[in-house]
Amino acid sequence: MVTKPRGRPRSFDREAALRKATLTFWEQGYEATSIADLTRVMGIAAPSLYAAFGDKRTLFGEVVETYATHFGGFGDRAMDEEPTARRGVARMLREAAAEYTAAGRPHGCMVLSAAENCSSDEVVAALRDQRARNVTEFQRRIQADVDAGTLPAQADAAALARYTAAVIQGMSQQARDGASREELETLAEVAMRAWPEKSGEG
């Protein structure tokens, strides 16, 4: 009996597998995503998944990092690259309208949607902490502008930071509910009218 030589096994593309897992968690949420779902979309058996990524919770930690790198980094870029907090937030909200409604992938923000109906206290706490860090960073940037005189001295940096977080969280949910990019862009424009503005700041 002549046997055919076995072909060389295809190398495992870890980054591609992580992106597929990210889209699955993003679409279904952490709780509803099963190991069977993950092995199917990632194209690997359960033992290989555990060997490469650990358990579901550990994999999700890498997924959050993948999301931030490939999909969710627009907010940090806007805040880092714009000269003032007001302009950074305005850009972030405009870009959120586009990112949260982009074709070919789930809508909204994965960090927000993945925690819905989640029974894992550890996952809920990790995502809550990440959102809290975002609010803290917004407040830091806003307070720096108050201190520099770019925003009025009476501007409440903490309140503006929480307001900004609430707007972007609301945009995520509305995108999940079917709001269009144009509708979210209009929402972003209205939201920015609540910001105090000094002469020459735009």
mmCIF file of C-alpha atoms in Angstrom:
data_model
loop_
_atom_site.group_PDB
_atom_site.id
_atom_site.type_symbol
_atom_site.label_atom_id
_atom_site.label_comp_id
_atom_site.label_asym_id
_atom_site.label_seq_id
_atom_site.Cartn_x
_atom_site.Cartn_y
_atom_site.Cartn_z
ATOM 1 C CA MET A 1 0.000 0.000 0.000
ATOM 2 C CA VAL A 2 1.430 3.332 -1.054
ATOM 3 C CA THR A 3 0.689 6.226 1.205
ATOM 4 C CA LYS A 4 0.860 9.828 0.122
ATOM 5 C CA PRO A 5 3.363 11.951 1.965
ATOM 6 C CA ARG A 6 1.722 14.220 4.462
ATOM 7 C CA GLY A 7 1.757 17.854 3.555
ATOM 8 C CA ARG A 8 3.395 20.360 5.826
ATOM 9 C CA PRO A 9 0.853 21.605 8.356
ATOM 10 C CA ARG A 10 -0.201 25.169 7.870
ATOM 11 C CA SER A 11 1.339 27.510 10.387
ATOM 12 C CA PHE A 12 -1.063 28.911 12.949
ATOM 13 C CA ASP A 13 -1.707 32.607 12.403
ATOM 14 C CA ARG A 14 -2.195 33.797 15.956
ATOM 15 C CA GLU A 15 -3.020 37.395 15.051
ATOM 16 C CA ALA A 16 -5.636 36.353 12.511
ATOM 17 C CA ALA A 17 -7.212 34.008 15.051
ATOM 18 C CA LEU A 18 -7.309 36.795 17.629
ATOM 19 C CA ARG A 19 -9.039 39.142 15.208
ATOM 20 C CA LYS A 20 -11.687 36.503 14.506
ATOM 21 C CA ALA A 21 -12.198 35.971 18.222
ATOM 22 C CA THR A 22 -12.465 39.737 18.689
ATOM 23 C CA LEU A 23 -15.249 40.034 16.125
ATOM 24 C CA THR A 24 -17.114 37.154 17.767
ATOM 25 C CA PHE A 25 -16.940 38.596 21.289
ATOM 26 C CA TRP A 26 -17.843 42.004 19.837
ATOM 27 C CA GLU A 27 -20.921 40.678 18.103
ATOM 28 C CA GLN A 28 -22.191 38.278 20.753
ATOM 29 C CA GLY A 29 -20.795 39.617 24.020
ATOM 30 C CA TYR A 30 -18.606 37.769 26.486
ATOM 31 C CA GLU A 31 -21.323 35.714 28.140
ATOM 32 C CA ALA A 32 -22.972 34.440 24.966
ATOM 33 C CA THR A 33 -19.715 33.473 23.254
ATOM 34 C CA SER A 34 -18.908 29.814 23.852
ATOM 35 C CA ILE A 35 -15.694 27.871 23.396
ATOM 36 C CA ALA A 36 -17.441 26.081 20.513
ATOM 37 C CA ASP A 37 -18.106 29.457 18.850
ATOM 38 C CA LEU A 38 -14.477 30.428 19.273
ATOM 39 C CA THR A 39 -12.997 27.183 17.965
ATOM 40 C CA ARG A 40 -15.276 27.392 14.939
ATOM 41 C CA VAL A 41 -14.365 30.945 13.921
ATOM 42 C CA MET A 42 -10.691 30.595 14.843
ATOM 43 C CA GLY A 43 -10.353 27.301 12.966
ATOM 44 C CA ILE A 44 -8.686 25.405 15.817
ATOM 45 C CA ALA A 45 -9.673 22.601 18.174
ATOM 46 C CA ALA A 46 -10.410 23.294 21.830
ATOM 47 C CA PRO A 47 -7.110 21.810 23.089
ATOM 48 C CA SER A 48 -5.206 24.060 20.683
ATOM 49 C CA LEU A 49 -7.178 27.084 21.836
ATOM 50 C CA TYR A 50 -6.371 26.344 25.479
ATOM 51 C CA ALA A 51 -2.714 25.722 24.643
ATOM 52 C CA ALA A 52 -2.364 28.954 22.662
ATOM 53 C CA PHE A 53 -4.528 31.319 24.685
ATOM 54 C CA GLY A 54 -5.426 29.718 28.013
ATOM 55 C CA ASP A 55 -9.050 29.764 29.119
ATOM 56 C CA LYS A 56 -11.864 31.941 27.768
ATOM 57 C CA ARG A 57 -11.202 34.708 30.291
ATOM 58 C CA THR A 58 -7.504 34.879 29.413
ATOM 59 C CA LEU A 59 -8.294 34.889 25.697
ATOM 60 C CA PHE A 60 -10.726 37.737 26.242
ATOM 61 C CA GLY A 61 -7.962 39.780 27.845
ATOM 62 C CA GLU A 62 -5.968 39.481 24.617
ATOM 63 C CA VAL A 63 -9.090 40.254 22.608
ATOM 64 C CA VAL A 64 -9.517 43.555 24.463
ATOM 65 C CA GLU A 65 -5.941 44.475 23.534
ATOM 66 C CA THR A 66 -6.537 43.443 19.918
ATOM 67 C CA TYR A 67 -9.684 45.566 19.796
ATOM 68 C CA ALA A 68 -7.810 48.569 21.168
ATOM 69 C CA THR A 69 -5.012 48.138 18.611
ATOM 70 C CA HIS A 70 -7.085 47.543 15.494
ATOM 71 C CA PHE A 71 -10.457 49.172 16.142
ATOM 72 C CA GLY A 72 -10.716 51.225 19.311
ATOM 73 C CA GLY A 73 -7.576 53.355 19.273
ATOM 74 C CA PHE A 74 -9.129 56.337 17.503
ATOM 75 C CA GLY A 75 -10.074 57.991 20.790
ATOM 76 C CA ASP A 76 -6.561 57.891 22.217
ATOM 77 C CA ARG A 77 -5.147 59.206 18.931
ATOM 78 C CA ALA A 78 -7.600 62.087 18.864
ATOM 79 C CA MET A 79 -6.820 63.101 22.433
ATOM 80 C CA ASP A 80 -3.053 62.745 21.898
ATOM 81 C CA GLU A 81 -2.840 64.543 18.565
ATOM 82 C CA GLU A 82 -5.207 67.495 19.017
ATOM 83 C CA PRO A 83 -3.863 70.579 20.822
ATOM 84 C CA THR A 84 -6.789 70.972 23.231
ATOM 85 C CA ALA A 85 -9.179 68.665 25.060
ATOM 86 C CA ARG A 86 -12.168 70.256 23.359
ATOM 87 C CA ARG A 87 -10.781 69.627 19.898
ATOM 88 C CA GLY A 88 -9.684 66.130 20.916
ATOM 89 C CA VAL A 89 -13.154 65.221 22.147
ATOM 90 C CA ALA A 90 -14.838 66.751 19.088
ATOM 91 C CA ARG A 91 -12.614 64.665 16.808
ATOM 92 C CA MET A 92 -13.109 61.552 18.925
ATOM 93 C CA LEU A 93 -16.904 61.835 18.708
ATOM 94 C CA ARG A 94 -16.814 62.450 14.950
ATOM 95 C CA GLU A 95 -14.592 59.433 14.439
ATOM 96 C CA ALA A 96 -16.745 57.337 16.790
ATOM 97 C CA ALA A 97 -19.707 58.026 14.501
ATOM 98 C CA ALA A 98 -17.748 56.494 11.620
ATOM 99 C CA GLU A 99 -16.081 53.679 13.547
ATOM 100 C CA TYR A 100 -19.221 52.550 15.365
ATOM 101 C CA THR A 101 -21.187 52.222 12.128
ATOM 102 C CA ALA A 102 -18.461 50.864 9.820
ATOM 103 C CA ALA A 103 -19.602 48.181 7.397
ATOM 104 C CA GLY A 104 -18.382 44.615 7.653
ATOM 105 C CA ARG A 105 -18.078 44.372 11.423
ATOM 106 C CA PRO A 106 -20.245 44.665 14.535
ATOM 107 C CA HIS A 107 -21.485 48.132 15.395
ATOM 108 C CA GLY A 108 -20.760 50.056 18.568
ATOM 109 C CA CYS A 109 -17.854 49.620 20.994
ATOM 110 C CA MET A 110 -16.783 46.134 22.033
ATOM 111 C CA VAL A 111 -15.577 47.265 25.475
ATOM 112 C CA LEU A 112 -19.122 48.471 26.172
ATOM 113 C CA SER A 113 -21.162 45.768 24.469
ATOM 114 C CA ALA A 114 -19.134 42.758 25.603
ATOM 115 C CA ALA A 115 -20.050 43.350 29.245
ATOM 116 C CA GLU A 116 -23.807 43.222 28.654
ATOM 117 C CA ASN A 117 -25.538 40.452 30.636
ATOM 118 C CA CYS A 118 -22.143 39.150 31.767
ATOM 119 C CA SER A 119 -22.053 36.922 34.858
ATOM 120 C CA SER A 120 -18.265 37.046 35.195
ATOM 121 C CA ASP A 121 -17.477 39.545 37.930
ATOM 122 C CA GLU A 122 -13.847 39.569 36.809
ATOM 123 C CA VAL A 123 -14.702 40.534 33.229
ATOM 124 C CA VAL A 124 -17.234 43.142 34.325
ATOM 125 C CA ALA A 125 -14.699 44.669 36.726
ATOM 126 C CA ALA A 126 -11.922 44.727 34.123
ATOM 127 C CA LEU A 127 -14.081 46.494 31.556
ATOM 128 C CA ARG A 128 -15.441 48.896 34.174
ATOM 129 C CA ASP A 129 -11.889 49.749 35.226
ATOM 130 C CA GLN A 130 -10.931 50.444 31.626
ATOM 131 C CA ARG A 131 -13.878 52.803 31.213
ATOM 132 C CA ALA A 132 -12.951 54.504 34.495
ATOM 133 C CA ARG A 133 -9.400 55.034 33.229
ATOM 134 C CA ASN A 134 -10.824 56.714 30.140
ATOM 135 C CA VAL A 135 -12.840 59.113 32.300
ATOM 136 C CA THR A 136 -9.758 59.870 34.395
ATOM 137 C CA GLU A 137 -7.748 60.640 31.263
ATOM 138 C CA PHE A 138 -10.507 62.892 29.885
ATOM 139 C CA GLN A 139 -10.543 64.774 33.197
ATOM 140 C CA ARG A 140 -6.768 65.150 33.211
ATOM 141 C CA ARG A 141 -6.758 66.661 29.735
ATOM 142 C CA ILE A 142 -9.690 68.962 30.453
ATOM 143 C CA GLN A 143 -8.194 70.166 33.746
ATOM 144 C CA ALA A 144 -4.919 70.909 31.970
ATOM 145 C CA ASP A 145 -6.813 73.209 29.598
ATOM 146 C CA VAL A 146 -8.589 74.896 32.513
ATOM 147 C CA ASP A 147 -5.232 75.459 34.198
ATOM 148 C CA ALA A 148 -3.768 76.826 30.967
ATOM 149 C CA GLY A 149 -6.682 79.202 30.443
ATOM 150 C CA THR A 150 -7.864 77.472 27.275
ATOM 151 C CA LEU A 151 -11.133 76.665 29.036
ATOM 152 C CA PRO A 152 -12.857 78.992 31.531
ATOM 153 C CA ALA A 153 -11.685 78.742 35.128
ATOM 154 C CA GLN A 154 -15.180 77.751 36.249
ATOM 155 C CA ALA A 155 -15.333 74.761 33.873
ATOM 156 C CA ASP A 156 -16.001 71.537 35.810
ATOM 157 C CA ALA A 157 -13.409 69.101 34.474
ATOM 158 C CA ALA A 158 -14.866 66.091 36.285
ATOM 159 C CA ALA A 159 -18.391 66.766 35.021
ATOM 160 C CA LEU A 160 -17.196 67.344 31.451
ATOM 161 C CA ALA A 161 -15.195 64.118 31.561
ATOM 162 C CA ARG A 162 -18.202 62.090 32.690
ATOM 163 C CA TYR A 163 -20.400 63.860 30.153
ATOM 164 C CA THR A 164 -17.962 62.921 27.392
ATOM 165 C CA ALA A 165 -17.948 59.294 28.515
ATOM 166 C CA ALA A 166 -21.746 59.243 28.673
ATOM 167 C CA VAL A 167 -22.027 60.624 25.138
ATOM 168 C CA ILE A 168 -19.644 58.095 23.628
ATOM 169 C CA GLN A 169 -21.312 55.240 25.516
ATOM 170 C CA GLY A 170 -24.682 56.412 24.235
ATOM 171 C CA MET A 171 -23.347 56.621 20.685
ATOM 172 C CA SER A 172 -22.169 53.020 20.972
ATOM 173 C CA GLN A 173 -25.584 51.813 22.083
ATOM 174 C CA GLN A 174 -27.395 53.798 19.421
ATOM 175 C CA ALA A 175 -25.084 52.351 16.774
ATOM 176 C CA ARG A 176 -25.960 48.867 18.059
ATOM 177 C CA ASP A 177 -29.616 49.844 17.741
ATOM 178 C CA GLY A 178 -29.178 50.858 14.103
ATOM 179 C CA ALA A 179 -28.385 54.588 14.162
ATOM 180 C CA SER A 180 -26.571 55.769 11.034
ATOM 181 C CA ARG A 181 -23.236 57.525 10.832
ATOM 182 C CA GLU A 182 -24.984 60.750 9.882
ATOM 183 C CA GLU A 183 -27.303 60.536 12.888
ATOM 184 C CA LEU A 184 -24.382 59.967 15.223
ATOM 185 C CA GLU A 185 -22.411 62.829 13.661
ATOM 186 C CA THR A 186 -25.343 65.129 14.366
ATOM 187 C CA LEU A 187 -25.459 63.863 17.942
ATOM 188 C CA ALA A 188 -21.731 64.586 18.293
ATOM 189 C CA GLU A 189 -22.211 68.152 17.059
ATOM 190 C CA VAL A 190 -25.047 68.750 19.531
ATOM 191 C CA ALA A 191 -22.998 67.259 22.368
ATOM 192 C CA MET A 192 -20.123 69.660 21.790
ATOM 193 C CA ARG A 193 -22.424 72.656 22.263
ATOM 194 C CA ALA A 194 -22.493 71.873 25.984
ATOM 195 C CA TRP A 195 -18.785 72.597 26.259
ATOM 196 C CA PRO A 196 -17.672 75.996 27.585
ATOM 197 C CA GLU A 197 -15.707 77.817 24.937
ATOM 198 C CA LYS A 198 -13.314 80.685 25.272
ATOM 199 C CA SER A 199 -12.756 83.235 22.544
ATOM 200 C CA GLY A 200 -10.491 81.817 19.841
ATOM 201 C CA GLU A 201 -10.994 78.178 20.913
ATOM 202 C CA GLY A 202 -12.689 75.889 18.417
#
